[in-house]
Short mmCIF file of C-alpha atoms in Angstrom, two decimals:
data_model
loop_
_atom_site.label_atom_id
_atom_site.label_comp_id
_atom_site.label_asym_id
_atom_site.label_seq_id
_atom_site.Cartn_x
_atom_site.Cartn_y
_atom_site.Cartn_z
CA MET A 182 -0.40 0.26 0.07
CA ASP A 183 1.08 3.53 -1.23
CA GLU A 184 0.94 5.80 2.15
CA MET A 185 0.45 9.20 2.48
CA PRO A 186 3.88 10.59 3.36
CA LEU A 187 3.66 13.04 6.45
CA THR A 188 4.15 16.29 4.82
CA ALA A 189 0.85 15.63 2.36
CA ARG A 190 -1.07 14.61 5.08
CA ALA A 191 -0.23 17.52 7.13
CA ALA A 192 -0.64 20.27 4.06
CA ASP A 193 -1.99 22.32 6.17
CA ASP A 194 0.49 22.78 8.25
CA ILE A 195 3.11 24.84 5.55
CA GLY A 196 2.25 28.29 4.33
CA PRO A 197 1.06 31.89 5.35
CA SER A 198 0.95 32.83 9.02
CA PRO A 199 -2.55 32.38 10.58
CA GLU A 200 -2.64 35.63 12.08
CA ARG A 201 -4.75 37.88 9.83
CA GLY A 202 -8.14 37.23 10.92
CA GLY A 203 -7.49 33.51 12.67
CA ARG A 204 -7.75 31.97 9.06
CA HIS A 205 -5.05 28.58 9.15
CA PRO A 206 -3.63 28.37 5.67
CA HIS A 207 -5.79 26.16 3.71
CA ARG A 208 -5.06 22.68 2.39
CA LEU A 209 -4.30 23.66 -1.55
CA GLN A 210 -0.99 25.63 -0.11
CA GLY A 211 0.91 22.45 0.29
CA ALA A 212 0.73 22.05 -3.29
CA LEU A 213 1.81 25.16 -3.80
CA PHE A 214 4.93 25.42 -1.06
CA GLN A 215 6.02 21.74 -2.01
CA PRO A 216 9.72 22.33 -2.03
CA ILE A 217 11.50 23.71 -5.20
CA GLY A 218 14.44 21.30 -4.93
CA ASP A 219 17.34 21.64 -7.37
CA GLU A 220 15.43 24.12 -9.76
CA GLY A 221 15.76 26.91 -7.27
CA ARG A 222 16.22 29.94 -9.16
CA ALA A 223 13.94 33.19 -8.10
CA GLU A 224 11.63 33.14 -11.42
CA LEU A 225 10.39 29.84 -9.76
CA VAL A 226 10.03 30.71 -6.29
CA GLU A 227 8.59 34.24 -8.40
CA ARG A 228 6.46 31.99 -10.34
CA ARG A 229 5.39 29.79 -7.48
CA LEU A 230 4.64 32.78 -5.31
CA VAL A 231 2.51 34.85 -8.25
CA ASP A 232 0.33 31.86 -8.54
CA ALA A 233 -0.24 31.25 -5.05
CA ILE A 234 -1.49 35.10 -5.13
CA THR A 235 -3.40 35.13 -8.60
CA ARG A 236 -5.76 32.04 -7.34
CA GLY A 237 -6.34 32.99 -4.33
CA HIS A 238 -4.70 31.09 -2.12
CA LEU A 239 -3.06 33.87 -0.79
CA SER A 240 -5.62 36.41 -0.04
CA ALA A 241 -4.99 40.38 -0.28
CA GLY A 242 -4.31 41.95 2.77
CA GLU A 243 -2.40 38.31 3.72
CA ARG A 244 1.10 38.04 5.47
CA LEU A 245 3.53 35.84 3.67
CA PRO A 246 5.76 33.55 5.41
CA SER A 247 9.12 34.70 7.00
CA GLU A 248 12.02 34.68 4.04
CA ALA A 249 13.56 32.19 6.63
CA ASP A 250 10.48 29.62 6.68
CA LEU A 251 9.80 29.97 2.79
CA ALA A 252 13.32 29.41 2.18
CA ARG A 253 12.83 26.34 3.69
CA SER A 254 9.71 25.03 2.64
CA LEU A 255 10.45 25.46 -0.95
CA GLY A 256 14.11 24.21 -0.30
CA VAL A 257 15.89 27.23 -1.48
CA ALA A 258 18.69 29.89 -0.08
CA PRO A 259 17.20 32.73 1.73
CA VAL A 260 18.82 35.44 -0.98
CA THR A 261 17.01 33.89 -4.09
CA VAL A 262 13.41 34.15 -1.95
CA ARG A 263 14.58 37.75 -1.11
CA GLU A 264 15.10 37.94 -5.00
CA ALA A 265 11.84 36.76 -5.96
CA LEU A 266 10.27 39.80 -3.45
CA LEU A 267 11.71 42.67 -5.28
CA ALA A 268 10.53 41.32 -8.38
CA LEU A 269 6.93 40.61 -7.17
CA ARG A 270 7.34 44.32 -5.49
CA GLY A 271 8.12 45.32 -8.29
CA ARG A 272 5.21 43.97 -9.93
CA GLY A 273 2.98 45.63 -7.19
CA LEU A 274 1.62 42.29 -6.15
CA VAL A 275 3.42 42.00 -2.47
CA VAL A 276 4.10 45.21 0.04
CA THR A 277 6.34 44.77 2.72
CA ARG A 278 6.23 46.84 6.03
CA ARG A 279 8.95 47.12 8.10
CA GLY A 280 8.52 47.11 12.36
CA ARG A 281 7.60 44.87 14.98
CA ASN A 282 4.55 43.29 13.20
CA GLY A 283 6.18 43.75 9.65
CA GLY A 284 6.78 41.30 7.36
CA SER A 285 5.42 41.03 3.54
CA PHE A 286 1.71 41.25 2.85
CA VAL A 287 -0.35 40.42 -0.47
CA ALA A 288 -0.79 43.92 -1.42
CA GLU A 289 -4.45 45.22 -1.21
CA GLN A 290 -5.08 45.74 -5.11
CA ALA A 291 -3.92 42.33 -6.32
CA ASP A 292 -7.26 40.78 -7.16
CA PRO A 293 -6.95 37.12 -8.03
CA VAL A 294 -10.94 37.43 -9.75
CA SER A 295 -9.83 39.41 -12.10
CA PHE A 296 -6.29 37.65 -13.17
CA THR A 297 -8.72 34.21 -13.33
CA ARG A 298 -11.12 36.19 -15.65
CA GLU A 299 -8.77 37.08 -17.78
CA ALA A 300 -7.20 34.01 -17.67
CA VAL A 301 -10.56 32.32 -19.05
CA ARG A 302 -11.09 34.72 -21.67
CA THR A 303 -7.64 34.15 -23.12
CA ALA A 304 -7.43 30.68 -22.76
CA SER A 305 -8.70 28.40 -25.61
CA ARG A 306 -11.34 26.57 -25.81
CA LEU A 307 -8.92 23.39 -26.42
CA ALA A 308 -6.69 24.38 -23.30
CA LEU A 309 -9.81 24.06 -20.79
CA ARG A 310 -11.37 21.04 -22.42
CA ASP A 311 -7.52 19.61 -21.81
CA LEU A 312 -7.31 20.81 -18.02
CA GLY A 313 -11.17 18.81 -16.78
CA ALA A 314 -9.58 16.05 -19.04
CA HIS A 315 -6.48 15.45 -17.08
CA TYR A 316 -8.18 16.83 -13.76
CA GLY A 317 -10.92 13.92 -14.55
CA ALA A 318 -8.52 11.53 -15.30
CA ILE A 319 -6.79 11.67 -12.08
CA THR A 320 -9.52 12.47 -9.67
CA GLY A 321 -12.14 9.70 -11.67
CA ALA A 322 -8.76 7.32 -10.72
CA CYS A 323 -8.19 8.17 -7.64
CA VAL A 324 -12.10 8.32 -6.41
CA ARG A 325 -12.29 4.87 -7.85
CA LEU A 326 -9.74 3.72 -5.83
CA ALA A 327 -11.31 4.87 -2.85
CA ALA A 328 -14.38 3.54 -3.21
CA ARG A 329 -11.77 0.14 -2.90
CA ARG A 330 -9.61 1.21 -0.45
CA ALA A 331 -11.17 3.66 2.13
CA ASP A 332 -13.29 2.87 5.19
CA PRO A 333 -16.47 4.09 5.38
CA SER A 334 -16.59 6.03 8.51
CA GLU A 335 -13.78 7.77 6.88
CA ALA A 336 -16.06 9.14 3.41
CA GLN A 337 -18.33 9.88 6.67
CA GLN A 338 -16.24 11.75 7.82
CA VAL A 339 -16.20 13.87 5.02
CA ARG A 340 -19.75 14.05 4.58
CA ARG A 341 -20.55 15.28 7.70
CA ARG A 342 -17.78 17.76 7.72
CA MET A 343 -19.22 19.11 4.12
CA GLN A 344 -22.81 19.35 5.71
CA GLU A 345 -21.32 21.57 8.45
CA ALA A 346 -20.35 24.27 6.09
CA GLY A 347 -23.89 24.54 4.67
CA GLY A 348 -24.16 28.05 7.02
CA LEU A 349 -21.06 29.68 5.29
CA ASP A 350 -20.59 32.23 3.41
CA ILE A 351 -19.96 31.53 -0.63
CA GLU A 352 -15.88 31.83 -0.34
CA GLN A 353 -15.67 29.88 2.86
CA ARG A 354 -17.89 26.75 1.07
CA ARG A 355 -15.92 26.98 -1.19
CA ARG A 356 -12.88 25.61 0.60
CA VAL A 357 -14.13 23.80 2.43
CA LEU A 358 -15.34 21.68 -0.89
CA ASP A 359 -11.87 22.32 -2.19
CA ASP A 360 -10.50 20.47 1.02
CA ALA A 361 -13.61 18.01 1.02
CA GLN A 362 -12.32 17.19 -2.95
CA ILE A 363 -8.59 16.30 -1.22
CA GLU A 364 -9.47 14.56 1.29
CA LEU A 365 -11.87 12.51 -0.74
CA VAL A 366 -8.66 11.54 -3.23
CA ALA A 367 -6.57 10.70 0.24
CA LEU A 368 -9.00 8.10 0.42
CA SER A 369 -7.13 6.31 -2.36
CA GLN A 370 -4.24 5.99 -0.12
CA SER A 371 -2.23 6.21 -2.96
CA ALA A 372 0.41 8.87 -2.35
CA ARG A 373 1.35 9.54 -6.08
CA LEU A 374 -1.88 10.36 -7.49
CA THR A 375 -2.79 12.42 -4.46
CA ARG A 376 -0.17 14.76 -4.95
CA GLU A 377 -0.75 15.44 -8.40
CA GLN A 378 -4.28 15.87 -7.81
CA MET A 379 -3.29 18.41 -5.31
CA LYS A 380 -1.47 20.29 -8.12
CA LEU A 381 -4.25 19.82 -10.48
CA GLN A 382 -6.61 21.46 -7.84
CA ALA A 383 -4.75 24.21 -7.07
CA GLU A 384 -5.08 24.80 -10.51
CA LEU A 385 -8.78 24.34 -10.59
CA SER A 386 -9.25 26.22 -7.86
CA PRO A 387 -9.36 29.57 -8.95
CA PHE A 388 -11.54 28.75 -12.03
CA LEU A 389 -14.17 27.47 -9.34
CA ARG A 390 -13.69 30.53 -7.31
CA LEU A 391 -14.79 32.62 -10.73
CA LEU A 392 -17.63 30.14 -10.96
CA ALA A 393 -18.82 30.58 -7.36
CA GLN A 394 -19.44 34.32 -7.46
CA ASP A 395 -22.65 32.90 -8.56
CA GLY A 396 -24.28 30.79 -5.23
CA ASP A 397 -25.94 28.01 -7.79
CA ASP A 398 -22.89 26.61 -8.76
CA VAL A 399 -21.55 26.38 -5.26
CA ARG A 400 -24.66 24.43 -4.25
CA ARG A 401 -24.54 22.06 -7.41
CA GLN A 402 -20.63 21.52 -6.92
CA ALA A 403 -21.33 20.40 -3.14
CA GLU A 404 -24.08 18.05 -4.27
CA HIS A 405 -21.58 16.42 -7.43
CA LEU A 406 -19.31 15.93 -4.26
CA ALA A 407 -21.78 14.53 -1.71
CA ALA A 408 -22.32 12.05 -3.92
CA VAL A 409 -18.94 10.81 -4.46
CA ALA A 410 -18.37 10.96 -0.99
CA GLU A 411 -21.79 8.65 -0.43
CA ALA A 412 -20.30 6.49 -3.22
CA VAL A 413 -16.78 6.05 -1.55
CA GLU A 414 -18.74 5.40 1.37
CA ALA A 415 -21.07 2.48 -0.32
CA ALA A 416 -17.68 1.15 -2.01
CA ASP A 417 -19.19 1.93 -5.69
CA GLU A 418 -16.56 2.72 -7.22
CA ASN A 419 -18.51 3.27 -11.08
CA ALA A 420 -21.09 5.67 -9.15
CA ALA A 421 -17.75 7.77 -7.54
CA GLY A 422 -16.00 7.96 -11.14
CA ALA A 423 -19.48 9.38 -12.77
CA ARG A 424 -20.43 11.35 -10.49
CA THR A 425 -17.01 12.77 -10.85
CA ASP A 426 -17.02 13.07 -14.74
CA LEU A 427 -20.26 15.06 -14.77
CA MET A 428 -19.00 17.59 -12.17
CA VAL A 429 -16.05 18.37 -14.26
CA THR A 430 -17.71 18.17 -17.76
CA GLU A 431 -19.97 20.85 -15.84
CA THR A 432 -16.98 22.97 -14.72
CA ILE A 433 -15.69 22.84 -17.68
CA GLU A 434 -18.73 24.02 -19.78
CA ALA A 435 -19.24 26.70 -17.31
CA LEU A 436 -16.63 28.01 -18.33
CA ILE A 437 -16.45 28.11 -21.88
CA ALA A 438 -20.01 29.16 -21.77
CA MET A 439 -18.56 32.30 -19.21
CA GLN A 440 -15.33 32.85 -21.87
CA MET A 441 -18.22 33.61 -24.81
CA THR A 442 -19.46 36.81 -22.63
CA LEU A 443 -15.85 38.16 -22.00
CA THR A 444 -15.06 38.59 -25.47
#
């Protein structure tokens, strides 16, 4: 059995400080802050942080981890992080404040929804469908494995957390659904597939956030994920995979429909 490593299980232990508003780091940041390793150039660190900001995983006004913490998480030298932050300040995405409560913060004008809307407008339909195909293939394989391997009580816990999120606002509920998707995938007990799905979830999440401006889309996603969790609990891998395919298809078609209104 391919056991999930501690770093993947504790993905939300890595990332921005929870000081602002008491919000703990989002689970998707486990994918965004994985070590860069030998490719640790300032340009790659910059790209990773830009992705985190423009995809909404780092919110406007949110404090970034310290240079030392970022360097340790990303597996690069502190000077590399410093160069990347300097570039981000030049692009207006990050501001630096001095003093006891200082540090680097996401600029207030960094609006991930605007970035994502532009990405949808300029993307080809082929690229959007390709994203959906990739996401559906990996996520579908994971939930099918989960239906074969997971203990029913684990799927019940995921469903319970989604039900408890019903009273949250749209943005908070969307984050819960992102986490629920990763938790369902992790029930596959495949470390490789789960890491790949986390990366894809980080890529798709900003598009889901854009669609979430309409509460009906959030409710529909919640219905899909609840059905997937029920199928995993019932050990019905075909139903889990089919519902995932339907969810992905509806998401991509909604993005293409939105694109037509933006051109």
